[in-house]
């Protein structure tokens, strides 16, 4: 058998020039400075980030794992993406700092590359909510069993307050979601399938993202459009169910711009709702409007929940409440990322501050066999300001706006 030529475990290749990133070099430098502040406080000479959201947040590169590990090694002087050879020069082109490519000629070349970048550090920061048991064992084996320090909570807290550049991008996402909402509404008619309505909204959003962001990469924008019994879950996927007059409908448009998620969610009816449905819908709208009025600096997530729970209890509908009342926005998606410390839930004591961006999205789920059965939800995005909050969602809500004539 002929011997194979030498094949490196890793290498660098600057294939082409740097591409425009979602944010300015100064923005990424500011984020890395904040992370290095966390490192200094914890006396960490190196951090290994392994989640999609943190790699993208600190480097600009949003990877496609497909079962392969990716990472970002940050030291006091460098930030280096560790990416798979299958992606060639794209990780370097699409990242703020450097990039090392690991090959798959031998298993675990990812960890050999990480070991070379961490320089024998005896303490290393990791994401405890992302590093699996299997990968943690490999980290210990290849890096000489350094002490691991979980920096995920501190990194999450640093992401919760948005910069002006982030807020500008999120604002654009909300605008695109509104456009998707109108395309969805225009496609609603009896006999149309859920998936056909959804595709109209997705296409409208992707076309607008490509127009407004000509230098971006395009991926992951989607629509969930549910009807009838399919409205009971907020994350129910699309089906080929055809719309019938009298159906409750749920419009959910999710444009993704460079890893940044925004959302528009609305209840609609195809034809006039019955009395029970109208009561539930109006109650959820009232909950939504109360929630909008509560969002301001200085109030905690738990306090917002307490007020909304009291309101729904007074209406006799608290038992129909489905999930928390809202969450943070930024670098997140339905399959990666979440700023769990900024969710509007009873067990979250985080106090809202200017620069945070949150949703207000109450939902009532009324089970089948109960008058007015279905899932009712409205969703707006708010930027917390010095004196209150700015609602950046423009699509109308409620029975006066969203009963679609048959």
GROMACS .gro file of C-alpha atoms in nm:
model
  406
    1UNK     CA    1   0.000   0.000   0.000
    2UNK     CA    2   0.129   0.344  -0.092
    3UNK     CA    3   0.196   0.567   0.211
    4UNK     CA    4  -0.027   0.872   0.235
    5UNK     CA    5   0.151   1.208   0.226
    6UNK     CA    6   0.179   1.402   0.552
    7UNK     CA    7  -0.152   1.558   0.644
    8UNK     CA    8  -0.158   1.829   0.909
    9UNK     CA    9  -0.387   1.825   1.211
   10UNK     CA   10  -0.460   2.194   1.150
   11UNK     CA   11  -0.353   2.485   0.934
   12UNK     CA   12  -0.440   2.843   0.847
   13UNK     CA   13  -0.556   2.966   0.508
   14UNK     CA   14  -0.668   3.322   0.433
   15UNK     CA   15  -0.867   3.231   0.126
   16UNK     CA   16  -0.985   3.563  -0.016
   17UNK     CA   17  -1.037   3.883   0.179
   18UNK     CA   18  -1.238   3.960   0.489
   19UNK     CA   19  -1.611   3.993   0.418
   20UNK     CA   20  -1.832   4.264   0.567
   21UNK     CA   21  -1.963   4.150   0.907
   22UNK     CA   22  -2.295   4.231   1.072
   23UNK     CA   23  -2.128   4.484   1.303
   24UNK     CA   24  -1.832   4.720   1.301
   25UNK     CA   25  -1.481   4.621   1.414
   26UNK     CA   26  -1.528   4.854   1.712
   27UNK     CA   27  -1.840   4.661   1.815
   28UNK     CA   28  -1.657   4.327   1.817
   29UNK     CA   29  -1.361   4.485   1.998
   30UNK     CA   30  -1.599   4.614   2.266
   31UNK     CA   31  -1.755   4.271   2.311
   32UNK     CA   32  -1.416   4.104   2.340
   33UNK     CA   33  -1.302   4.368   2.589
   34UNK     CA   34  -1.603   4.286   2.807
   35UNK     CA   35  -1.524   3.915   2.784
   36UNK     CA   36  -1.161   3.978   2.874
   37UNK     CA   37  -1.284   4.170   3.174
   38UNK     CA   38  -1.473   3.857   3.282
   39UNK     CA   39  -1.156   3.655   3.221
   40UNK     CA   40  -0.943   3.890   3.428
   41UNK     CA   41  -1.185   3.882   3.720
   42UNK     CA   42  -1.186   3.501   3.715
   43UNK     CA   43  -0.808   3.484   3.656
   44UNK     CA   44  -0.850   3.294   3.330
   45UNK     CA   45  -0.568   3.301   3.073
   46UNK     CA   46  -0.795   3.145   2.808
   47UNK     CA   47  -1.161   3.084   2.729
   48UNK     CA   48  -1.302   2.822   2.493
   49UNK     CA   49  -1.646   2.913   2.359
   50UNK     CA   50  -1.830   2.625   2.191
   51UNK     CA   51  -2.191   2.743   2.142
   52UNK     CA   52  -2.317   2.886   1.815
   53UNK     CA   53  -2.446   3.199   1.984
   54UNK     CA   54  -2.129   3.291   2.172
   55UNK     CA   55  -1.896   3.208   1.882
   56UNK     CA   56  -2.107   3.431   1.657
   57UNK     CA   57  -2.150   3.704   1.918
   58UNK     CA   58  -1.778   3.747   1.976
   59UNK     CA   59  -1.645   3.670   1.626
   60UNK     CA   60  -1.924   3.734   1.375
   61UNK     CA   61  -1.897   3.377   1.239
   62UNK     CA   62  -2.216   3.168   1.254
   63UNK     CA   63  -2.121   2.808   1.188
   64UNK     CA   64  -2.307   2.503   1.064
   65UNK     CA   65  -2.204   2.219   1.294
   66UNK     CA   66  -2.338   1.909   1.117
   67UNK     CA   67  -2.196   1.700   1.400
   68UNK     CA   68  -1.853   1.867   1.401
   69UNK     CA   69  -1.724   2.073   1.694
   70UNK     CA   70  -1.648   2.442   1.647
   71UNK     CA   71  -1.493   2.684   1.890
   72UNK     CA   72  -1.359   3.029   1.960
   73UNK     CA   73  -1.045   3.051   2.174
   74UNK     CA   74  -1.006   3.389   2.342
   75UNK     CA   75  -0.689   3.491   2.524
   76UNK     CA   76  -0.581   3.837   2.645
   77UNK     CA   77  -0.424   3.901   2.304
   78UNK     CA   78  -0.610   3.697   2.044
   79UNK     CA   79  -0.950   3.560   1.940
   80UNK     CA   80  -0.932   3.260   1.707
   81UNK     CA   81  -1.213   3.060   1.551
   82UNK     CA   82  -1.145   2.686   1.533
   83UNK     CA   83  -1.336   2.556   1.232
   84UNK     CA   84  -1.368   2.238   1.029
   85UNK     CA   85  -1.183   2.191   0.699
   86UNK     CA   86  -1.514   2.129   0.521
   87UNK     CA   87  -1.587   2.503   0.550
   88UNK     CA   88  -1.250   2.602   0.395
   89UNK     CA   89  -1.178   2.977   0.412
   90UNK     CA   90  -1.531   3.094   0.495
   91UNK     CA   91  -1.482   3.099   0.876
   92UNK     CA   92  -1.182   3.330   0.840
   93UNK     CA   93  -1.358   3.556   0.590
   94UNK     CA   94  -1.662   3.585   0.816
   95UNK     CA   95  -1.489   3.640   1.149
   96UNK     CA   96  -1.350   3.945   1.324
   97UNK     CA   97  -1.025   3.780   1.432
   98UNK     CA   98  -0.817   3.486   1.321
   99UNK     CA   99  -0.920   3.132   1.226
  100UNK     CA  100  -0.755   2.792   1.242
  101UNK     CA  101  -0.879   2.505   1.026
  102UNK     CA  102  -0.867   2.156   1.171
  103UNK     CA  103  -0.867   1.852   0.944
  104UNK     CA  104  -1.042   1.519   0.983
  105UNK     CA  105  -0.749   1.300   0.876
  106UNK     CA  106  -0.735   1.195   1.243
  107UNK     CA  107  -1.009   1.201   1.503
  108UNK     CA  108  -1.003   1.484   1.760
  109UNK     CA  109  -0.791   1.724   1.556
  110UNK     CA  110  -1.027   1.991   1.688
  111UNK     CA  111  -0.888   1.937   2.036
  112UNK     CA  112  -0.530   1.936   1.910
  113UNK     CA  113  -0.593   2.277   1.755
  114UNK     CA  114  -0.752   2.407   2.076
  115UNK     CA  115  -0.456   2.278   2.278
  116UNK     CA  116  -0.218   2.471   2.054
  117UNK     CA  117  -0.413   2.793   2.104
  118UNK     CA  118  -0.461   2.772   2.481
  119UNK     CA  119  -0.087   2.734   2.539
  120UNK     CA  120  -0.097   2.494   2.831
  121UNK     CA  121  -0.323   2.713   3.045
  122UNK     CA  122  -0.398   2.552   3.381
  123UNK     CA  123  -0.734   2.732   3.414
  124UNK     CA  124  -0.972   2.767   3.123
  125UNK     CA  125  -1.314   2.921   3.087
  126UNK     CA  126  -1.587   2.705   2.930
  127UNK     CA  127  -1.962   2.717   2.871
  128UNK     CA  128  -2.103   2.481   3.130
  129UNK     CA  129  -2.444   2.480   2.966
  130UNK     CA  130  -2.301   2.369   2.632
  131UNK     CA  131  -1.991   2.152   2.681
  132UNK     CA  132  -2.109   1.791   2.680
  133UNK     CA  133  -1.973   1.519   2.907
  134UNK     CA  134  -1.799   1.355   2.610
  135UNK     CA  135  -1.633   1.678   2.498
  136UNK     CA  136  -1.541   1.771   2.855
  137UNK     CA  137  -1.353   1.442   2.882
  138UNK     CA  138  -1.166   1.521   2.561
  139UNK     CA  139  -1.085   1.869   2.687
  140UNK     CA  140  -0.930   1.716   2.996
  141UNK     CA  141  -0.735   1.461   2.794
  142UNK     CA  142  -0.593   1.691   2.529
  143UNK     CA  143  -0.540   2.002   2.743
  144UNK     CA  144  -0.386   1.827   3.044
  145UNK     CA  145  -0.689   1.841   3.273
  146UNK     CA  146  -0.696   2.217   3.339
  147UNK     CA  147  -0.933   2.359   3.597
  148UNK     CA  148  -1.258   2.446   3.421
  149UNK     CA  149  -1.446   2.763   3.513
  150UNK     CA  150  -1.800   2.814   3.382
  151UNK     CA  151  -1.821   3.161   3.226
  152UNK     CA  152  -2.157   3.103   3.052
  153UNK     CA  153  -2.365   3.297   3.310
  154UNK     CA  154  -2.133   3.599   3.300
  155UNK     CA  155  -2.122   3.594   2.918
  156UNK     CA  156  -2.502   3.575   2.908
  157UNK     CA  157  -2.532   3.874   3.140
  158UNK     CA  158  -2.293   4.069   2.917
  159UNK     CA  159  -2.512   3.993   2.612
  160UNK     CA  160  -2.836   4.108   2.776
  161UNK     CA  161  -2.772   4.483   2.738
  162UNK     CA  162  -2.769   4.561   2.367
  163UNK     CA  163  -2.540   4.810   2.197
  164UNK     CA  164  -2.677   5.079   1.963
  165UNK     CA  165  -2.560   4.869   1.665
  166UNK     CA  166  -2.747   4.566   1.794
  167UNK     CA  167  -3.064   4.764   1.857
  168UNK     CA  168  -3.048   4.904   1.503
  169UNK     CA  169  -3.030   4.551   1.361
  170UNK     CA  170  -3.310   4.426   1.588
  171UNK     CA  171  -3.523   4.722   1.481
  172UNK     CA  172  -3.473   4.619   1.117
  173UNK     CA  173  -3.570   4.263   1.206
  174UNK     CA  174  -3.896   4.384   1.360
  175UNK     CA  175  -3.968   4.584   1.045
  176UNK     CA  176  -3.907   4.278   0.827
  177UNK     CA  177  -4.132   4.067   1.052
  178UNK     CA  178  -4.413   4.319   0.998
  179UNK     CA  179  -4.370   4.285   0.620
  180UNK     CA  180  -4.386   3.908   0.655
  181UNK     CA  181  -4.700   3.944   0.862
  182UNK     CA  182  -4.877   4.140   0.590
  183UNK     CA  183  -4.777   3.884   0.326
  184UNK     CA  184  -4.913   3.607   0.547
  185UNK     CA  185  -5.239   3.789   0.608
  186UNK     CA  186  -5.283   3.851   0.235
  187UNK     CA  187  -5.241   3.478   0.163
  188UNK     CA  188  -5.514   3.363   0.406
  189UNK     CA  189  -5.826   3.227   0.243
  190UNK     CA  190  -6.049   2.918   0.281
  191UNK     CA  191  -5.896   2.602   0.139
  192UNK     CA  192  -5.537   2.728   0.147
  193UNK     CA  193  -5.286   2.504   0.323
  194UNK     CA  194  -5.089   2.622   0.626
  195UNK     CA  195  -4.762   2.564   0.443
  196UNK     CA  196  -4.867   2.776   0.145
  197UNK     CA  197  -4.953   3.070   0.370
  198UNK     CA  198  -4.623   3.029   0.554
  199UNK     CA  199  -4.418   3.026   0.234
  200UNK     CA  200  -4.569   3.358   0.127
  201UNK     CA  201  -4.449   3.518   0.450
  202UNK     CA  202  -4.106   3.356   0.442
  203UNK     CA  203  -4.043   3.460   0.083
  204UNK     CA  204  -4.143   3.820   0.155
  205UNK     CA  205  -3.908   3.838   0.453
  206UNK     CA  206  -3.610   3.680   0.278
  207UNK     CA  207  -3.646   3.910  -0.022
  208UNK     CA  208  -3.651   4.214   0.205
  209UNK     CA  209  -3.354   4.094   0.412
  210UNK     CA  210  -3.154   4.045   0.091
  211UNK     CA  211  -3.250   4.394  -0.024
  212UNK     CA  212  -3.172   4.566   0.307
  213UNK     CA  213  -2.859   4.364   0.389
  214UNK     CA  214  -2.683   4.297   0.055
  215UNK     CA  215  -2.355   4.193   0.224
  216UNK     CA  216  -2.509   3.941   0.465
  217UNK     CA  217  -2.539   3.565   0.458
  218UNK     CA  218  -2.897   3.439   0.437
  219UNK     CA  219  -3.021   3.149   0.644
  220UNK     CA  220  -3.286   3.027   0.885
  221UNK     CA  221  -3.575   3.276   0.845
  222UNK     CA  222  -3.900   3.088   0.886
  223UNK     CA  223  -4.274   3.108   0.949
  224UNK     CA  224  -4.499   2.895   1.165
  225UNK     CA  225  -4.858   2.944   1.054
  226UNK     CA  226  -5.104   2.733   1.249
  227UNK     CA  227  -5.478   2.683   1.224
  228UNK     CA  228  -5.750   2.521   1.430
  229UNK     CA  229  -5.624   2.267   1.681
  230UNK     CA  230  -5.268   2.327   1.559
  231UNK     CA  231  -5.269   2.664   1.737
  232UNK     CA  232  -5.248   2.499   2.081
  233UNK     CA  233  -4.866   2.495   2.088
  234UNK     CA  234  -4.651   2.800   2.027
  235UNK     CA  235  -4.389   2.594   1.843
  236UNK     CA  236  -4.607   2.355   1.644
  237UNK     CA  237  -4.461   2.298   1.296
  238UNK     CA  238  -4.633   2.355   0.965
  239UNK     CA  239  -4.881   2.108   0.822
  240UNK     CA  240  -5.080   2.073   0.502
  241UNK     CA  241  -5.407   2.135   0.689
  242UNK     CA  242  -5.643   2.347   0.480
  243UNK     CA  243  -5.807   2.652   0.633
  244UNK     CA  244  -6.179   2.639   0.708
  245UNK     CA  245  -6.416   2.929   0.777
  246UNK     CA  246  -6.436   2.987   1.151
  247UNK     CA  247  -6.078   2.872   1.215
  248UNK     CA  248  -5.863   3.035   1.477
  249UNK     CA  249  -5.525   3.116   1.319
  250UNK     CA  250  -5.181   3.187   1.458
  251UNK     CA  251  -4.935   3.396   1.256
  252UNK     CA  252  -4.570   3.357   1.361
  253UNK     CA  253  -4.305   3.527   1.145
  254UNK     CA  254  -3.936   3.490   1.235
  255UNK     CA  255  -3.681   3.676   1.023
  256UNK     CA  256  -3.319   3.584   1.099
  257UNK     CA  257  -3.054   3.846   1.019
  258UNK     CA  258  -2.694   3.733   1.079
  259UNK     CA  259  -2.800   3.511   1.368
  260UNK     CA  260  -3.028   3.774   1.523
  261UNK     CA  261  -3.385   3.655   1.579
  262UNK     CA  262  -3.692   3.875   1.577
  263UNK     CA  263  -4.054   3.774   1.584
  264UNK     CA  264  -4.411   3.876   1.511
  265UNK     CA  265  -4.696   3.666   1.652
  266UNK     CA  266  -5.065   3.737   1.611
  267UNK     CA  267  -5.401   3.569   1.661
  268UNK     CA  268  -5.642   3.589   1.367
  269UNK     CA  269  -5.976   3.434   1.276
  270UNK     CA  270  -6.100   3.330   0.935
  271UNK     CA  271  -6.447   3.479   0.961
  272UNK     CA  272  -6.616   3.610   1.274
  273UNK     CA  273  -6.521   3.434   1.599
  274UNK     CA  274  -6.793   3.297   1.826
  275UNK     CA  275  -6.869   3.462   2.161
  276UNK     CA  276  -6.642   3.235   2.370
  277UNK     CA  277  -6.351   3.275   2.131
  278UNK     CA  278  -6.396   3.650   2.125
  279UNK     CA  279  -6.392   3.664   2.507
  280UNK     CA  280  -6.065   3.470   2.527
  281UNK     CA  281  -5.908   3.674   2.249
  282UNK     CA  282  -6.002   4.005   2.410
  283UNK     CA  283  -5.874   3.885   2.747
  284UNK     CA  284  -5.540   3.791   2.598
  285UNK     CA  285  -5.519   4.127   2.423
  286UNK     CA  286  -5.591   4.300   2.754
  287UNK     CA  287  -5.314   4.095   2.918
  288UNK     CA  288  -5.081   4.194   2.634
  289UNK     CA  289  -5.161   4.563   2.672
  290UNK     CA  290  -5.114   4.550   3.049
  291UNK     CA  291  -4.779   4.379   2.994
  292UNK     CA  292  -4.672   4.646   2.745
  293UNK     CA  293  -4.749   4.914   3.003
  294UNK     CA  294  -4.536   4.740   3.268
  295UNK     CA  295  -4.210   4.718   3.072
  296UNK     CA  296  -3.977   4.991   3.196
  297UNK     CA  297  -3.640   5.023   3.366
  298UNK     CA  298  -3.635   4.926   3.733
  299UNK     CA  299  -3.903   4.656   3.728
  300UNK     CA  300  -3.807   4.290   3.764
  301UNK     CA  301  -3.913   4.007   3.537
  302UNK     CA  302  -4.085   3.838   3.833
  303UNK     CA  303  -4.279   4.154   3.920
  304UNK     CA  304  -4.415   4.179   3.566
  305UNK     CA  305  -4.530   3.817   3.586
  306UNK     CA  306  -4.697   3.874   3.922
  307UNK     CA  307  -4.905   4.162   3.784
  308UNK     CA  308  -5.011   3.968   3.476
  309UNK     CA  309  -5.093   3.659   3.680
  310UNK     CA  310  -5.315   3.869   3.909
  311UNK     CA  311  -5.498   4.008   3.607
  312UNK     CA  312  -5.562   3.666   3.452
  313UNK     CA  313  -5.668   3.523   3.788
  314UNK     CA  314  -5.923   3.802   3.817
  315UNK     CA  315  -6.056   3.707   3.474
  316UNK     CA  316  -6.077   3.341   3.574
  317UNK     CA  317  -5.830   3.249   3.298
  318UNK     CA  318  -5.499   3.193   3.478
  319UNK     CA  319  -5.538   2.817   3.434
  320UNK     CA  320  -5.526   2.866   3.057
  321UNK     CA  321  -5.191   3.050   3.063
  322UNK     CA  322  -4.944   2.852   2.853
  323UNK     CA  323  -4.586   2.978   2.915
  324UNK     CA  324  -4.378   3.275   3.031
  325UNK     CA  325  -4.473   3.625   2.922
  326UNK     CA  326  -4.164   3.715   2.717
  327UNK     CA  327  -3.790   3.691   2.670
  328UNK     CA  328  -3.476   3.872   2.560
  329UNK     CA  329  -3.376   3.933   2.200
  330UNK     CA  330  -3.039   3.928   2.029
  331UNK     CA  331  -2.814   3.644   1.915
  332UNK     CA  332  -3.058   3.356   1.948
  333UNK     CA  333  -3.263   3.111   1.749
  334UNK     CA  334  -3.501   2.821   1.794
  335UNK     CA  335  -3.205   2.582   1.782
  336UNK     CA  336  -2.931   2.778   1.955
  337UNK     CA  337  -2.891   3.044   2.218
  338UNK     CA  338  -3.113   3.187   2.486
  339UNK     CA  339  -3.058   3.458   2.743
  340UNK     CA  340  -3.235   3.264   3.016
  341UNK     CA  341  -3.163   3.534   3.274
  342UNK     CA  342  -3.394   3.776   3.093
  343UNK     CA  343  -3.717   3.581   3.058
  344UNK     CA  344  -4.043   3.716   3.195
  345UNK     CA  345  -4.100   3.431   3.440
  346UNK     CA  346  -4.187   3.404   3.806
  347UNK     CA  347  -3.844   3.265   3.898
  348UNK     CA  348  -3.636   3.537   3.723
  349UNK     CA  349  -3.544   3.837   3.938
  350UNK     CA  350  -3.346   4.026   3.673
  351UNK     CA  351  -3.431   4.397   3.678
  352UNK     CA  352  -3.491   4.562   3.341
  353UNK     CA  353  -3.233   4.821   3.236
  354UNK     CA  354  -3.204   5.063   2.943
  355UNK     CA  355  -3.069   4.884   2.636
  356UNK     CA  356  -3.238   4.554   2.710
  357UNK     CA  357  -3.476   4.426   2.441
  358UNK     CA  358  -3.766   4.203   2.544
  359UNK     CA  359  -4.090   4.067   2.408
  360UNK     CA  360  -4.436   4.080   2.556
  361UNK     CA  361  -4.615   3.765   2.443
  362UNK     CA  362  -4.893   3.626   2.662
  363UNK     CA  363  -5.065   3.310   2.546
  364UNK     CA  364  -5.384   3.137   2.652
  365UNK     CA  365  -5.437   2.774   2.554
  366UNK     CA  366  -5.800   2.661   2.568
  367UNK     CA  367  -5.823   2.281   2.517
  368UNK     CA  368  -6.043   2.110   2.261
  369UNK     CA  369  -6.395   2.043   2.385
  370UNK     CA  370  -6.401   2.376   2.570
  371UNK     CA  371  -6.593   2.671   2.422
  372UNK     CA  372  -6.349   2.898   2.241
  373UNK     CA  373  -6.086   2.625   2.204
  374UNK     CA  374  -5.751   2.721   2.056
  375UNK     CA  375  -5.427   2.905   2.124
  376UNK     CA  376  -5.438   3.284   2.159
  377UNK     CA  377  -5.116   3.488   2.154
  378UNK     CA  378  -4.987   3.830   2.066
  379UNK     CA  379  -4.618   3.930   2.052
  380UNK     CA  380  -4.446   4.267   2.038
  381UNK     CA  381  -4.077   4.362   2.077
  382UNK     CA  382  -3.981   4.645   2.310
  383UNK     CA  383  -3.655   4.833   2.361
  384UNK     CA  384  -3.615   4.943   2.722
  385UNK     CA  385  -3.523   5.313   2.737
  386UNK     CA  386  -3.416   5.550   3.016
  387UNK     CA  387  -3.776   5.642   3.092
  388UNK     CA  388  -3.990   5.352   2.965
  389UNK     CA  389  -3.991   5.133   2.657
  390UNK     CA  390  -4.029   5.172   2.281
  391UNK     CA  391  -4.248   4.922   2.100
  392UNK     CA  392  -4.080   4.850   1.764
  393UNK     CA  393  -4.351   4.613   1.636
  394UNK     CA  394  -4.599   4.779   1.403
  395UNK     CA  395  -4.839   4.504   1.289
  396UNK     CA  396  -5.186   4.556   1.443
  397UNK     CA  397  -5.339   4.312   1.689
  398UNK     CA  398  -5.684   4.222   1.819
  399UNK     CA  399  -6.031   4.147   1.683
  400UNK     CA  400  -6.072   4.490   1.524
  401UNK     CA  401  -5.770   4.427   1.298
  402UNK     CA  402  -5.734   4.055   1.247
  403UNK     CA  403  -6.065   3.902   1.154
  404UNK     CA  404  -6.012   3.795   0.794
  405UNK     CA  405  -6.330   3.811   0.587
  406UNK     CA  406  -6.442   3.482   0.431
   0.00000   0.00000   0.00000
